[in-house]
GROMACS .gro file of C-alpha atoms in nm:
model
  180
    1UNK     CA    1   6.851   4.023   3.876
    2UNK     CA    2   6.501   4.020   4.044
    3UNK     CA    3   6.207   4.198   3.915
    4UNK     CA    4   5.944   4.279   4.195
    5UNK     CA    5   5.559   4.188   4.061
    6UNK     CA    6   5.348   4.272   4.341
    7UNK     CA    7   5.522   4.417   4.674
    8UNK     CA    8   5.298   4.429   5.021
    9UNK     CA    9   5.460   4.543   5.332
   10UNK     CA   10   5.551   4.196   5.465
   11UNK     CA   11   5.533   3.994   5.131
   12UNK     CA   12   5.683   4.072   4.753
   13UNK     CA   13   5.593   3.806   4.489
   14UNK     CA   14   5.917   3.840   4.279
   15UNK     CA   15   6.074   3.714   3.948
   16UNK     CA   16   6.379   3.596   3.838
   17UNK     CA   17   6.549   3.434   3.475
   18UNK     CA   18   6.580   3.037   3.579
   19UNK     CA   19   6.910   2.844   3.403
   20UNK     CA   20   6.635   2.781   3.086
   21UNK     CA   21   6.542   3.142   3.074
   22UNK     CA   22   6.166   3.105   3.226
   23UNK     CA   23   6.077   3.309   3.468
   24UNK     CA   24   6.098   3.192   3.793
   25UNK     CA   25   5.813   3.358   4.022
   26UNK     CA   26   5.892   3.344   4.418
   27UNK     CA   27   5.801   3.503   4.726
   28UNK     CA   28   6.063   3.732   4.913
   29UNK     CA   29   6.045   3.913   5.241
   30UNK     CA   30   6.107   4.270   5.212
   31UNK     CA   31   6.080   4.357   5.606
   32UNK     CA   32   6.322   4.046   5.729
   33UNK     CA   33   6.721   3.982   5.633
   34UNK     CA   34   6.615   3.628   5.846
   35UNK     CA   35   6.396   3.455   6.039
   36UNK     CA   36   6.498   3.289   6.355
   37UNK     CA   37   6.335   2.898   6.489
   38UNK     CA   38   6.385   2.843   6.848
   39UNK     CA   39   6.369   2.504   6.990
   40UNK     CA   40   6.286   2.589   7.397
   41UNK     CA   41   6.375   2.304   7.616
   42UNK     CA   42   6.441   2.185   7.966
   43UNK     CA   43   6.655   1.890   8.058
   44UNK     CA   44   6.337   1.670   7.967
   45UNK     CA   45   6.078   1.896   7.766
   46UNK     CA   46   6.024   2.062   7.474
   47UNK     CA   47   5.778   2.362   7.408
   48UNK     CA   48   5.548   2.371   7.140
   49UNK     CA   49   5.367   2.635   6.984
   50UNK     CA   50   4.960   2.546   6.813
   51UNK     CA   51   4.900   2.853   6.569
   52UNK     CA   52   4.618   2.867   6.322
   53UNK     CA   53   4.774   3.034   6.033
   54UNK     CA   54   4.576   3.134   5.774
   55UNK     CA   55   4.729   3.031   5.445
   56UNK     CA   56   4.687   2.639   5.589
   57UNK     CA   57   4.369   2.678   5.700
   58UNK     CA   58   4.255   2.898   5.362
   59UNK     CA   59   4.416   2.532   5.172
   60UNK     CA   60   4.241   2.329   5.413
   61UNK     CA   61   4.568   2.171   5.477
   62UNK     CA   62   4.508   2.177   5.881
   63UNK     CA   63   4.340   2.339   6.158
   64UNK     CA   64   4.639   2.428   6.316
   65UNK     CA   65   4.999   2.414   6.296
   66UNK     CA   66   5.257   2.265   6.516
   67UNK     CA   67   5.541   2.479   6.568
   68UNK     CA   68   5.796   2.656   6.756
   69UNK     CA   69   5.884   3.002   6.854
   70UNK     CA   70   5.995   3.179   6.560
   71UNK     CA   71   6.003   3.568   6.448
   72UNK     CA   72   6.149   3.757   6.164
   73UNK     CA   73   6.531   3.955   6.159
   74UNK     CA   74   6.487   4.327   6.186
   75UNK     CA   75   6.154   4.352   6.093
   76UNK     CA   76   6.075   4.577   6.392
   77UNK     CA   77   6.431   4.615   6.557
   78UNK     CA   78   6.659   4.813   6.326
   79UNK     CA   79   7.019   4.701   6.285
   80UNK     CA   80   6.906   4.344   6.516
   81UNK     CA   81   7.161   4.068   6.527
   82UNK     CA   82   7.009   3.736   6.477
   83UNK     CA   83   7.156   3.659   6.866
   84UNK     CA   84   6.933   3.995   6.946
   85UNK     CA   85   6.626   3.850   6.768
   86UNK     CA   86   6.639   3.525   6.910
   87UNK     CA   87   6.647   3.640   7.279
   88UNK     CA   88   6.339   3.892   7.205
   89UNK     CA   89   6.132   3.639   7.033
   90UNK     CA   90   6.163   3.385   7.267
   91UNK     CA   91   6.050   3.638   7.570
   92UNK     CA   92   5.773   3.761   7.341
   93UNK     CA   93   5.642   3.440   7.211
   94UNK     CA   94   5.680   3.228   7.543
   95UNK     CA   95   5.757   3.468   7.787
   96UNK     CA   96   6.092   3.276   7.887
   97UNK     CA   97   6.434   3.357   7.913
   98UNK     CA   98   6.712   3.081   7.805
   99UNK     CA   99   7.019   3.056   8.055
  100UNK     CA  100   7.174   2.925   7.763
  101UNK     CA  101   7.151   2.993   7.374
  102UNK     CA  102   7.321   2.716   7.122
  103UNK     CA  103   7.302   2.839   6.716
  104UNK     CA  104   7.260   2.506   6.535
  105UNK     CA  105   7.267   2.601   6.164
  106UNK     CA  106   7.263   2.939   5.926
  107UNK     CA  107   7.077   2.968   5.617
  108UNK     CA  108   6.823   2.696   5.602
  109UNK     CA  109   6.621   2.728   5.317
  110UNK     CA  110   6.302   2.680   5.443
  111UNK     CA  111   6.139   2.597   5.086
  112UNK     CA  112   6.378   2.725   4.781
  113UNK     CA  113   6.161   2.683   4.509
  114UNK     CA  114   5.911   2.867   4.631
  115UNK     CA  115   6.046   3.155   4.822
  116UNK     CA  116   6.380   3.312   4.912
  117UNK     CA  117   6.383   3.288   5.287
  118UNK     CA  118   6.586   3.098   5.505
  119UNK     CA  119   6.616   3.041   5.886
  120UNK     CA  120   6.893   3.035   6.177
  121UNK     CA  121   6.793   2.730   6.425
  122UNK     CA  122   6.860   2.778   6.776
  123UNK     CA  123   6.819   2.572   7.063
  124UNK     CA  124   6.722   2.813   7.374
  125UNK     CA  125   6.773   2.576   7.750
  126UNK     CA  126   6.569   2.667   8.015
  127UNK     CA  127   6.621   2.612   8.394
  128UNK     CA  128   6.353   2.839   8.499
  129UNK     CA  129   6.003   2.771   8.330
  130UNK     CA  130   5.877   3.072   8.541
  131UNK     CA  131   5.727   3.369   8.253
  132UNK     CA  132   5.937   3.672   8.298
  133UNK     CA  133   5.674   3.835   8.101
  134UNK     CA  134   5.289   3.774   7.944
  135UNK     CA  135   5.360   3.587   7.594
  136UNK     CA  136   5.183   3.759   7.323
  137UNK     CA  137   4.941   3.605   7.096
  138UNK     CA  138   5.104   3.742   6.744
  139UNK     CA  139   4.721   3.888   6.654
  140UNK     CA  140   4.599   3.550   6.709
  141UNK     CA  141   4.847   3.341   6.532
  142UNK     CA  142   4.954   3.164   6.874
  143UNK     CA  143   4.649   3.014   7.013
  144UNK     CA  144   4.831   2.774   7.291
  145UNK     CA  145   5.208   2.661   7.423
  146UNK     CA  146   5.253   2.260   7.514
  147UNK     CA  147   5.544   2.140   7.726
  148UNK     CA  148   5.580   1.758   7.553
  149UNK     CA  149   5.808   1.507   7.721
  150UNK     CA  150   6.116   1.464   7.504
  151UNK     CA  151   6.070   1.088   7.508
  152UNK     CA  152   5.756   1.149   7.392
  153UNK     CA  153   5.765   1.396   7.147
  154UNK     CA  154   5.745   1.195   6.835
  155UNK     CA  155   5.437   1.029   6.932
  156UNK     CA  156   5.257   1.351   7.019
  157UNK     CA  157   5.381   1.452   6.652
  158UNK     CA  158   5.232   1.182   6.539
  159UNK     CA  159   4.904   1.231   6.717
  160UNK     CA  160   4.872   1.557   6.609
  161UNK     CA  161   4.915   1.478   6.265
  162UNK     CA  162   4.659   1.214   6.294
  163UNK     CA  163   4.424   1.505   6.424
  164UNK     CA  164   4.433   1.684   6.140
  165UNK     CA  165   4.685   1.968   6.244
  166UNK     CA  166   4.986   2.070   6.023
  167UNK     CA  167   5.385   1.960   6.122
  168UNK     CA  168   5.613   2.319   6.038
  169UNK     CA  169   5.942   2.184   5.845
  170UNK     CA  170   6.103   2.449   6.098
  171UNK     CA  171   5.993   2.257   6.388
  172UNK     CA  172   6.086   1.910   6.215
  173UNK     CA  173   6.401   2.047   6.136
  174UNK     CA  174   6.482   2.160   6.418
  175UNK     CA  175   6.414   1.835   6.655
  176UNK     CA  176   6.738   1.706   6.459
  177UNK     CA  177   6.926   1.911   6.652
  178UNK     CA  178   6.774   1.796   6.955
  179UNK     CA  179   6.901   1.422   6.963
  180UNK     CA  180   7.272   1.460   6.840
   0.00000   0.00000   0.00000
């Protein structure tokens, strides 16, 4: 049993009895029942996502960070499958539509010690890189999409790191998917 100690409309900071009967204090999405990471691809290409998000850049932990399109389950569409939300945030977010949708993995615990959500990975293929529709910023978040060479995507990683921008364990995750 959870006890709620602060509750915003996108964020509760929650507690719960650990095995040693401490509380244990983690964040929970109230507005979500998942989130949804969407690895966008051609035959040779992957698209990136460079977002300055605020709690990174409040740590000084990076300028930006590296990621991919992503949104939240039924945050905004009542009753939306996770199929449902990954087709809508990949139009929103890139302004692409997959001819093909693959769901990787369910329930990835994205960091469990510190908060209760978990993701669905999908890879989304693309034939047509053509926008079906002007991607959104997310109020900023999204500042610019790169198209990386697959065979070169863990050197621009790498390079981006180096320039002081911050890898998402989504993304990372994700890119194991892309080479089995």
């Amino acid at each position: 049993m959870s006890e709620i100690l602060y509750h915003t409309k996108f964020l509760d900071l929650k507690s719960t009895p650990s095995k040693s009967g401490n509380p244990w204090v983690y964040a929970h999405r109230p507005n979500a029942t998942d989130v949804v990471v969407i690895l966008t691809v051609t035959d040779d290409e992957v698209l990136f996502l460079i977002e300055e998000r605020p709690p990174i850049q409040a740590e000084n932990k990076g300028k930006y960070t590296i990621g991919l399109a992503a949104g939240l389950v039924g945050d905004e569409r009542q009753d939306e499958t996770i199929e449902d939300a990954i087709k809508a945030e990949l139009l929103e977010e890139t302004g692409l539509i997959a001819h093909k949708i693959e769901i990787k993995s369910r329930n990835v615990a994205s960091s469990a010690g510190c908060t209760s959500e978990t993701f669905t990975i999908a890879i989304a293929y693309i034939n047509d890189k053509t926008q079906k529709q002007k991607p959104i910023s997310d109020n900023g978040v999204i500042v610019d999409r790169i198209w990386v060479k697959k065979t070169q995507v863990f050197a621009w990683l790498k390079q981006m790191e180096r320039e002081g921008n911050a890898l998402t364990a989504q993304s990372l995750a994700a890119l194991f998917y892309l080479y089995e």
